[in-house]
Short mmCIF file of C-alpha atoms and ligand atoms in Angstrom, two decimals:
data_model
loop_
_atom_site.label_atom_id
_atom_site.label_comp_id
_atom_site.label_asym_id
_atom_site.label_seq_id
_atom_site.Cartn_x
_atom_site.Cartn_y
_atom_site.Cartn_z
CA MET A 1 -0.15 -0.22 0.04
CA GLU A 2 1.25 3.34 -0.78
CA LEU A 3 1.81 5.78 1.83
CA HIS A 4 1.34 9.58 1.33
CA VAL A 5 2.27 12.93 2.60
CA GLY A 6 -1.33 14.61 1.87
CA ARG A 7 -3.95 12.23 2.71
CA PRO A 8 -6.84 13.87 4.07
CA ASN A 9 -8.05 13.86 7.27
CA ILE A 10 -11.55 13.45 7.37
CA GLY A 11 -13.28 13.97 10.78
CA SER A 12 -16.79 12.96 11.66
CA ARG A 13 -18.50 11.74 8.73
CA GLU A 14 -21.76 11.30 10.79
CA LEU A 15 -21.84 15.34 11.61
CA LEU A 16 -20.86 15.85 7.85
CA HIS A 17 -24.13 13.51 6.59
CA GLN A 18 -26.16 15.19 9.13
CA LEU A 19 -24.84 18.90 7.83
CA LEU A 20 -25.27 18.18 4.19
CA ASP A 21 -28.73 16.88 4.88
CA GLU A 22 -29.48 20.07 6.62
CA ILE A 23 -27.96 22.08 3.58
CA LEU A 24 -30.16 20.00 1.15
CA ASP A 25 -33.34 20.34 2.93
CA SER A 26 -32.81 24.22 3.28
CA ARG A 27 -31.79 24.58 -0.45
CA VAL A 28 -29.37 27.21 0.62
CA LEU A 29 -26.33 25.74 -1.38
CA THR A 30 -24.10 28.57 -1.74
CA ASN A 31 -23.58 32.42 -1.77
CA ASN A 32 -22.34 33.13 1.58
CA GLY A 33 -25.24 30.69 3.31
CA PRO A 34 -25.15 30.05 7.16
CA PHE A 35 -22.28 27.00 6.88
CA VAL A 36 -20.10 29.74 5.51
CA GLU A 37 -20.75 32.12 8.23
CA ILE A 38 -20.18 29.39 10.96
CA LEU A 39 -16.96 28.20 9.57
CA GLU A 40 -15.81 31.98 9.36
CA GLY A 41 -16.89 32.46 13.16
CA LEU A 42 -15.06 29.17 14.13
CA VAL A 43 -11.82 30.57 12.22
CA CYS A 44 -12.17 34.05 14.34
CA ASP A 45 -12.34 31.53 17.56
CA LEU A 46 -9.44 29.67 16.75
CA THR A 47 -7.38 32.67 15.43
CA GLY A 48 -8.42 35.66 17.54
CA ALA A 49 -8.81 37.55 14.24
CA LYS A 50 -11.71 40.12 14.00
CA HIS A 51 -12.65 38.93 10.75
CA ALA A 52 -12.69 35.89 8.63
CA ILE A 53 -13.51 35.79 5.13
CA ALA A 54 -13.95 32.00 3.45
CA VAL A 55 -13.03 31.77 -0.18
CA SER A 56 -12.77 29.09 -2.72
CA ASN A 57 -9.29 28.43 -1.94
CA ALA A 58 -6.19 29.77 -0.57
CA THR A 59 -4.81 31.05 -3.81
CA ARG A 60 -7.88 32.93 -4.52
CA GLY A 61 -7.78 34.36 -1.17
CA LEU A 62 -3.93 35.56 -1.68
CA GLU A 63 -5.16 37.48 -4.98
CA ILE A 64 -8.18 39.10 -3.22
CA ALA A 65 -6.06 40.27 -0.14
CA CYS A 66 -2.99 41.52 -2.21
CA ARG A 67 -5.64 43.13 -4.99
CA ALA A 68 -7.62 44.72 -1.94
CA LEU A 69 -4.19 46.11 -0.51
CA ASN A 70 -3.51 47.48 -3.62
CA MET A 71 -0.12 45.83 -4.52
CA GLU A 72 0.74 46.28 -7.87
CA ARG A 73 4.50 45.97 -9.93
CA GLU A 74 6.90 44.72 -7.59
CA VAL A 75 6.09 42.25 -4.68
CA LEU A 76 8.45 40.64 -2.45
CA VAL A 77 8.04 37.02 -1.72
CA PRO A 78 10.26 33.93 -0.67
CA SER A 79 10.94 31.44 -3.32
CA PHE A 80 10.85 28.49 -0.81
CA THR A 81 7.25 28.01 -1.01
CA PHE A 82 4.42 26.27 -2.99
CA VAL A 83 4.15 28.15 -6.50
CA ALA A 84 0.89 29.28 -5.43
CA THR A 85 2.43 32.13 -3.67
CA PRO A 86 4.03 33.93 -6.49
CA ASN A 87 1.60 32.60 -8.82
CA ALA A 88 -1.22 34.77 -6.99
CA LEU A 89 0.97 37.89 -7.73
CA HIS A 90 1.74 36.87 -11.06
CA TRP A 91 -2.20 36.42 -12.00
CA GLN A 92 -2.55 39.77 -10.33
CA ARG A 93 -0.09 41.14 -12.77
CA CYS A 94 2.73 41.71 -10.02
CA ARG A 95 6.00 40.81 -10.52
CA PRO A 96 7.17 38.57 -7.75
CA VAL A 97 10.55 39.62 -6.46
CA PHE A 98 12.28 36.35 -5.11
CA VAL A 99 13.98 36.77 -1.47
CA ASP A 100 16.17 34.14 0.42
CA THR A 101 15.17 32.36 3.84
CA SER A 102 16.84 32.82 6.97
CA PRO A 103 19.57 30.57 7.76
CA GLY A 104 18.31 27.53 9.83
CA LYS A 105 14.77 28.58 8.91
CA PHE A 106 12.00 27.77 6.53
CA THR A 107 10.77 31.54 6.18
CA ILE A 108 11.54 34.48 4.44
CA SER A 109 14.53 36.28 6.09
CA PRO A 110 13.84 39.89 7.06
CA GLU A 111 17.29 40.93 6.51
CA GLU A 112 17.03 39.84 2.96
CA VAL A 113 13.76 41.92 2.61
CA GLU A 114 15.27 45.05 3.66
CA ARG A 115 18.34 44.58 1.55
CA THR A 116 15.91 44.00 -1.51
CA LEU A 117 14.08 47.11 -0.61
CA GLY A 118 17.25 48.70 -0.70
CA MET A 119 18.07 47.48 -4.35
CA VAL A 120 14.48 47.22 -6.03
CA ARG A 121 12.34 50.40 -6.53
CA ARG A 122 8.70 50.33 -6.59
CA VAL A 123 8.04 47.44 -4.30
CA SER A 124 4.26 47.75 -3.03
CA GLY A 125 4.25 44.96 -0.76
CA ILE A 126 5.35 41.86 0.75
CA VAL A 127 3.96 38.18 0.70
CA ALA A 128 5.43 36.03 3.34
CA THR A 129 4.91 32.46 3.87
CA HIS A 130 4.77 30.67 7.19
CA THR A 131 6.29 27.60 6.03
CA PHE A 132 5.19 23.89 7.42
CA GLY A 133 3.76 25.59 10.63
CA GLN A 134 6.78 27.53 11.30
CA LEU A 135 5.90 31.04 11.66
CA CYS A 136 7.65 33.90 9.96
CA GLN A 137 9.90 36.72 12.17
CA VAL A 138 6.76 38.65 12.19
CA ASP A 139 8.10 41.28 14.64
CA LYS A 140 11.00 42.11 11.96
CA LEU A 141 8.72 41.89 9.37
CA GLN A 142 6.01 44.33 10.77
CA SER A 143 8.78 46.94 11.55
CA ILE A 144 9.91 46.63 7.91
CA SER A 145 6.45 47.22 6.98
CA ASP A 146 6.02 50.19 9.16
CA ALA A 147 9.39 51.67 7.97
CA TYR A 148 8.44 51.32 4.38
CA ASN A 149 5.08 51.73 4.58
CA ILE A 150 4.09 48.83 2.22
CA PRO A 151 1.80 46.12 3.44
CA VAL A 152 2.68 42.41 4.34
CA VAL A 153 0.14 39.49 3.70
CA TYR A 154 0.89 35.98 5.62
CA ASP A 155 0.60 32.91 3.26
CA ALA A 156 -0.64 30.69 6.31
CA ALA A 157 -1.99 28.12 4.19
CA HIS A 158 -0.24 25.07 6.37
CA CYS A 159 -1.19 26.92 9.63
CA LEU A 160 -4.39 26.27 10.96
CA GLY A 161 -4.23 25.28 14.67
CA VAL A 162 -0.48 27.00 15.04
CA PRO A 163 -0.50 29.18 17.96
CA GLY A 164 -0.03 33.13 17.17
CA VAL A 165 -1.33 32.95 13.38
CA GLY A 166 -4.27 34.73 12.18
CA THR A 167 -3.59 38.46 13.27
CA ASN A 168 -0.46 39.34 11.91
CA GLY A 169 0.49 41.66 9.24
CA ASN A 170 -2.49 43.29 7.27
CA ALA A 171 -3.99 39.82 6.57
CA GLU A 172 -3.19 36.06 6.74
CA VAL A 173 -4.50 33.55 4.31
CA PHE A 174 -5.15 29.90 5.06
CA SER A 175 -6.01 26.91 2.94
CA LEU A 176 -8.57 24.49 3.55
CA HIS A 177 -7.46 22.24 0.76
CA ALA A 178 -7.85 18.31 0.82
CA THR A 179 -4.03 18.10 1.79
CA LYS A 180 -4.18 20.69 4.68
CA ILE A 181 -4.64 19.88 8.25
CA ALA A 182 -8.34 20.74 8.45
CA ASN A 183 -10.09 20.63 4.94
CA SER A 184 -13.43 21.94 3.12
CA PHE A 185 -12.39 19.61 0.45
CA GLU A 186 -11.26 22.67 -1.58
CA GLY A 187 -11.21 26.34 0.53
CA GLY A 188 -9.23 29.27 1.99
CA VAL A 189 -9.85 31.64 4.68
CA ILE A 190 -8.54 35.37 4.81
CA THR A 191 -8.43 36.72 8.38
CA THR A 192 -7.66 40.25 9.24
CA ASN A 193 -8.57 42.77 11.93
CA ASP A 194 -8.78 45.43 9.39
CA ASP A 195 -12.62 46.56 9.36
CA ASP A 196 -12.04 48.12 5.75
CA LEU A 197 -9.77 45.33 4.18
CA ALA A 198 -12.38 42.69 5.71
CA TYR A 199 -15.40 44.75 4.12
CA THR A 200 -13.04 44.99 0.78
CA CYS A 201 -12.36 41.11 0.59
CA ARG A 202 -16.04 40.30 1.36
CA LEU A 203 -17.00 42.18 -1.69
CA MET A 204 -14.37 41.28 -4.09
CA ARG A 205 -15.02 37.53 -3.67
CA ASN A 206 -18.56 38.47 -4.56
CA TYR A 207 -18.24 40.28 -7.98
CA GLY A 208 -18.31 43.57 -5.92
CA PHE A 209 -21.96 43.15 -5.01
CA THR A 210 -23.24 45.28 -2.43
CA GLY A 211 -27.03 44.52 -2.81
CA TYR A 212 -29.17 43.20 -5.47
CA GLY A 213 -27.75 44.68 -8.88
CA GLU A 214 -25.52 47.25 -6.98
CA THR A 215 -21.48 47.00 -7.20
CA ALA A 216 -18.93 48.94 -5.25
CA THR A 217 -15.87 47.73 -6.58
CA TYR A 218 -14.53 45.00 -9.09
CA GLY A 219 -14.83 41.58 -8.02
CA ILE A 220 -14.49 37.87 -8.92
CA ASN A 221 -16.30 34.88 -8.02
CA ALA A 222 -14.20 33.35 -4.76
CA LYS A 223 -17.06 32.10 -2.75
CA MET A 224 -17.14 29.10 -0.83
CA SER A 225 -20.34 26.89 -1.15
CA ASP A 226 -22.17 25.73 1.82
CA VAL A 227 -21.38 22.30 0.94
CA HIS A 228 -17.53 22.85 1.54
CA ALA A 229 -17.96 25.18 4.46
CA ALA A 230 -19.82 22.16 6.21
CA MET A 231 -16.78 19.83 5.81
CA GLY A 232 -14.81 22.96 6.92
CA VAL A 233 -16.95 22.93 9.88
CA VAL A 234 -16.66 19.11 10.75
CA SER A 235 -12.91 19.28 10.15
CA LEU A 236 -12.27 22.48 12.58
CA SER A 237 -14.68 20.48 15.12
CA ASN A 238 -11.83 17.84 15.05
CA LEU A 239 -8.85 20.16 14.59
CA ASP A 240 -7.75 19.10 18.22
CA ASP A 241 -7.35 15.32 17.46
CA PHE A 242 -5.67 15.88 14.25
CA ILE A 243 -3.04 18.05 16.06
CA ASP A 244 -2.86 15.20 18.70
CA TRP A 245 -2.38 12.69 16.36
CA ASN A 246 -0.17 14.63 14.32
CA LYS A 247 2.04 15.15 17.48
CA TRP A 248 2.07 11.52 18.26
CA VAL A 249 3.17 10.90 14.58
CA TYR A 250 5.94 13.53 14.82
CA GLY A 251 7.07 11.91 18.23
CA GLN A 252 7.48 8.66 16.93
CA TYR A 253 9.38 9.81 13.90
CA LYS A 254 11.51 12.17 15.95
CA MET A 255 12.40 9.45 18.43
CA ARG A 256 13.43 7.01 15.73
CA LEU A 257 15.34 9.36 13.29
CA ARG A 258 16.31 12.10 15.87
CA ASP A 259 18.22 15.00 14.58
CA MET A 260 17.27 14.07 10.70
CA ILE A 261 13.79 15.17 11.93
CA VAL A 262 13.35 19.26 12.02
CA ASP A 263 11.73 20.63 15.58
CA GLY A 264 8.30 21.20 15.09
CA GLU A 265 7.04 21.91 18.38
CA ASP A 266 5.84 25.47 17.97
CA GLY A 267 3.79 24.12 15.01
CA ASN A 268 0.60 21.90 14.22
CA TYR A 269 2.88 19.09 13.60
CA HIS A 270 1.32 18.95 10.12
CA TYR A 271 4.26 18.66 8.24
CA VAL A 272 7.23 16.25 9.31
CA VAL A 273 10.38 17.26 7.71
CA ALA A 274 13.34 15.10 7.39
CA MET A 275 16.62 17.42 6.27
CA VAL A 276 18.95 14.86 4.89
CA ASP A 277 21.89 15.62 2.64
CA ASP A 278 20.46 14.06 -0.64
CA ALA A 279 16.70 14.54 -0.79
CA GLU A 280 16.94 13.37 -4.70
CA GLY A 281 18.15 9.91 -3.83
CA LEU A 282 16.18 9.39 -0.41
CA ALA A 283 12.96 10.45 -2.40
CA ALA A 284 13.78 8.23 -5.30
CA HIS A 285 14.56 5.46 -2.97
CA LEU A 286 11.38 5.94 -1.29
CA HIS A 287 9.15 6.28 -3.86
CA LYS A 288 10.14 3.30 -5.39
CA ARG A 289 9.11 1.36 -2.21
CA GLY A 290 5.61 3.09 -2.28
CA VAL A 291 6.35 5.74 0.30
CA LEU A 292 5.63 8.64 -1.28
CA VAL A 293 7.51 11.39 0.36
CA ARG A 294 6.86 15.16 -1.07
CA ARG A 295 10.16 17.39 -1.99
CA TYR A 296 8.31 20.40 -0.78
CA PHE A 297 9.57 22.96 -2.39
CA HIS A 298 11.74 21.58 -4.92
CA PRO A 299 12.93 23.31 -6.95
CA GLY A 300 12.54 26.97 -5.72
CA CYS A 301 9.81 28.97 -7.35
CA HIS A 302 12.51 31.01 -8.70
CA ASN A 303 13.41 28.08 -10.92
CA LEU A 304 10.01 27.01 -11.96
CA ILE A 305 8.08 28.44 -14.81
CA PRO A 306 6.98 31.28 -15.37
CA TYR A 307 9.91 32.60 -13.17
CA LEU A 308 12.92 30.52 -14.38
CA GLY A 309 15.24 32.64 -16.27
CA MET A 310 13.51 35.88 -14.88
CA TYR A 311 16.23 37.22 -12.88
CA PRO A 312 19.46 35.50 -14.18
CA SER A 313 21.74 36.34 -11.40
CA LEU A 314 19.31 35.90 -8.57
CA SER A 315 21.73 33.73 -5.82
CA LEU A 316 19.31 32.26 -3.17
CA PRO A 317 21.88 29.81 -1.11
CA ASN A 318 19.68 29.28 1.89
CA THR A 319 16.71 28.25 -0.57
CA GLU A 320 18.85 26.14 -2.64
CA GLU A 321 20.26 24.25 0.36
CA LEU A 322 16.49 23.39 1.81
CA CYS A 323 15.40 22.52 -2.04
CA ARG A 324 18.14 20.04 -1.90
CA LYS A 325 17.95 18.91 1.69
CA VAL A 326 14.12 18.76 2.74
CA VAL A 327 11.88 15.64 2.35
CA CYS A 328 8.14 15.92 3.80
CA LEU A 329 7.23 12.37 5.08
CA PRO A 330 3.89 11.01 5.30
CA THR A 331 1.68 11.70 8.17
CA GLY A 332 -1.89 12.64 9.17
CA THR A 333 -4.71 10.51 10.74
CA SER A 334 -4.40 7.78 7.82
CA ILE A 335 -0.48 6.96 9.01
CA ASN A 336 -0.41 4.56 11.79
CA GLU A 337 2.38 3.15 14.08
CA GLU A 338 3.07 0.43 11.39
CA ASP A 339 3.08 3.08 8.63
CA ILE A 340 6.08 5.03 10.46
CA GLU A 341 7.90 1.51 11.44
CA ARG A 342 7.91 0.98 7.52
CA VAL A 343 9.13 4.70 6.60
CA CYS A 344 11.69 4.51 9.03
CA LEU A 345 13.09 0.87 8.00
CA GLU A 346 12.84 2.02 4.48
CA ILE A 347 14.98 5.22 5.53
CA GLU A 348 17.61 3.21 7.57
CA ALA A 349 17.67 0.79 4.81
CA TYR A 350 18.94 3.80 2.32
CA TYR A 351 21.73 4.99 4.84
CA GLY A 352 22.85 1.49 5.23
N1 LIG B 401 0.58 28.91 -0.40
C1 LIG B 401 1.16 27.48 0.14
C2 LIG B 401 2.27 27.72 0.97
C3 LIG B 401 0.70 26.28 -0.38
O1 LIG B 401 1.41 25.02 -0.01
C4 LIG B 401 -0.49 25.97 -1.08
C5 LIG B 401 -0.96 24.78 -1.08
C6 LIG B 401 -1.33 26.99 -1.21
C7 LIG B 401 -0.71 28.46 -1.10
C8 LIG B 401 -2.32 26.92 -1.97
O2 LIG B 401 -3.37 26.54 -1.51
P1 LIG B 401 -4.93 26.59 -2.17
O3 LIG B 401 -5.01 27.15 -3.29
O4 LIG B 401 -4.62 24.75 -2.73
O5 LIG B 401 -6.06 26.41 -0.93
C9 LIG B 401 -0.47 19.92 -2.44
C10 LIG B 401 -1.85 20.30 -2.34
O6 LIG B 401 -2.43 20.30 -3.45
C11 LIG B 401 -1.42 22.30 -1.88
O7 LIG B 401 -2.69 22.41 -1.74
C12 LIG B 401 -0.61 22.25 -1.24
N2 LIG B 401 -0.28 23.74 -1.08
C13 LIG B 401 0.89 21.51 -1.54
C14 LIG B 401 1.98 21.74 -0.40
O8 LIG B 401 0.62 20.39 -1.50
P2 LIG B 401 0.73 18.34 -4.46
O9 LIG B 401 0.88 18.93 -5.97
O10 LIG B 401 2.00 17.83 -4.10
O11 LIG B 401 -0.68 17.79 -4.19
P3 LIG B 401 -1.29 16.23 -4.66
O12 LIG B 401 -2.77 16.43 -5.37
O13 LIG B 401 -0.10 15.63 -4.97
O14 LIG B 401 -1.37 15.73 -3.24
C15 LIG B 401 -0.63 15.26 -2.59
C16 LIG B 401 -0.92 13.56 -1.75
O15 LIG B 401 -1.97 13.61 -1.39
C17 LIG B 401 -0.77 12.88 -3.02
O16 LIG B 401 0.21 11.69 -2.59
C18 LIG B 401 -1.98 12.14 -2.97
C19 LIG B 401 -2.61 12.63 -1.56
N3 LIG B 401 -4.08 13.02 -1.78
C20 LIG B 401 -4.28 14.12 -2.18
C21 LIG B 401 -5.73 14.94 -2.34
C22 LIG B 401 -5.87 16.15 -3.23
C23 LIG B 401 -5.22 11.99 -1.41
O17 LIG B 401 -4.61 11.22 -1.04
N4 LIG B 401 -6.66 12.59 -1.26
C24 LIG B 401 -6.86 13.65 -2.11
O18 LIG B 401 -7.82 14.12 -2.13
O19 LIG B 401 0.27 19.90 -3.77
#
């Protein structure tokens, strides 16, 4: 049997079936119905954010947040992230300017952000990823944001349930994709404490409508259906159990593989990250044996089309090192003790 990194956490089927019946009986299937509101309330409770705006996926959420904050032209972004992060900017006709990570971290380097701001003109914002549940250095980034008067949006796709996330920067964007710790099949949520920004994001996800036949801004369809929201509600109701399970899985790997496993105690344990000298060789060995580890994020975004070749002299040594070394191991509620034993035995066999 194949072992995966992104096998979805399911939660209570009974509750989901009950909610789906309610939705079908009510015939309110979408257009920001009651389950979308319930989901948004749960995310506010969880994160402490004043506003949560559910959207169709995190990529759209990033687009909307950046657009609502008037990001245009150059925007600073890490290269060590899922390609959705720069793509959201590119899709909004912004130019992603890739910045290196801090040594020993998975997140964008504030020092490199500042250095880049000194070299690149017309930067209108920063989009920084809290990678694998490891939060960015938010205080340093906030100081830079204040000093240069540019907004910061956090890509918090991996971070539901991570302490201290939801109210940083101008906005944070979570993913509820099937592969995330909590999921709504597909989905995302923007959180912010800024009333005006929340209002604009709400309008933008719904064509800019303020009322029947009235619009106040340009917008798009980024709504989450109530069926998706119901799955999100079920998933969030089970979030503590998912985190507990992940923590146990992480502990098992850590006990067995020790320093190979990156410390993850500050996060939600959703990604168990191994750092090895030759991620390529190890991943190939494991894939042949049905252990479908993932090399997130290899190659770095600056080496992916459409960004490849855009900055020929760009040097991102810390990013390159992570791309060479990081392997994400199978985790989540579908993984059990036997599976972990199998993964560890295969890794040990590879290293002889
Ligand atoms: N920002 C960051 C930092 C992100 O990591 C992501 C998404 C986003 C933004 C964008 O969020 P959304 O717009 O999607 O809300 C996966 C996910 O598809 C992607 O959502 C995620 N990041 C990324 C890190 O991982 P792939 O290409 O590796 O996905 P895939 O479909 O190959 O799935 C991985 C594994 O999970 C496979 O072995 C199969 C298994 N799987 C997957 C799905 C969808 C299942 O067993 N069942 C399923 O339903 O990108």
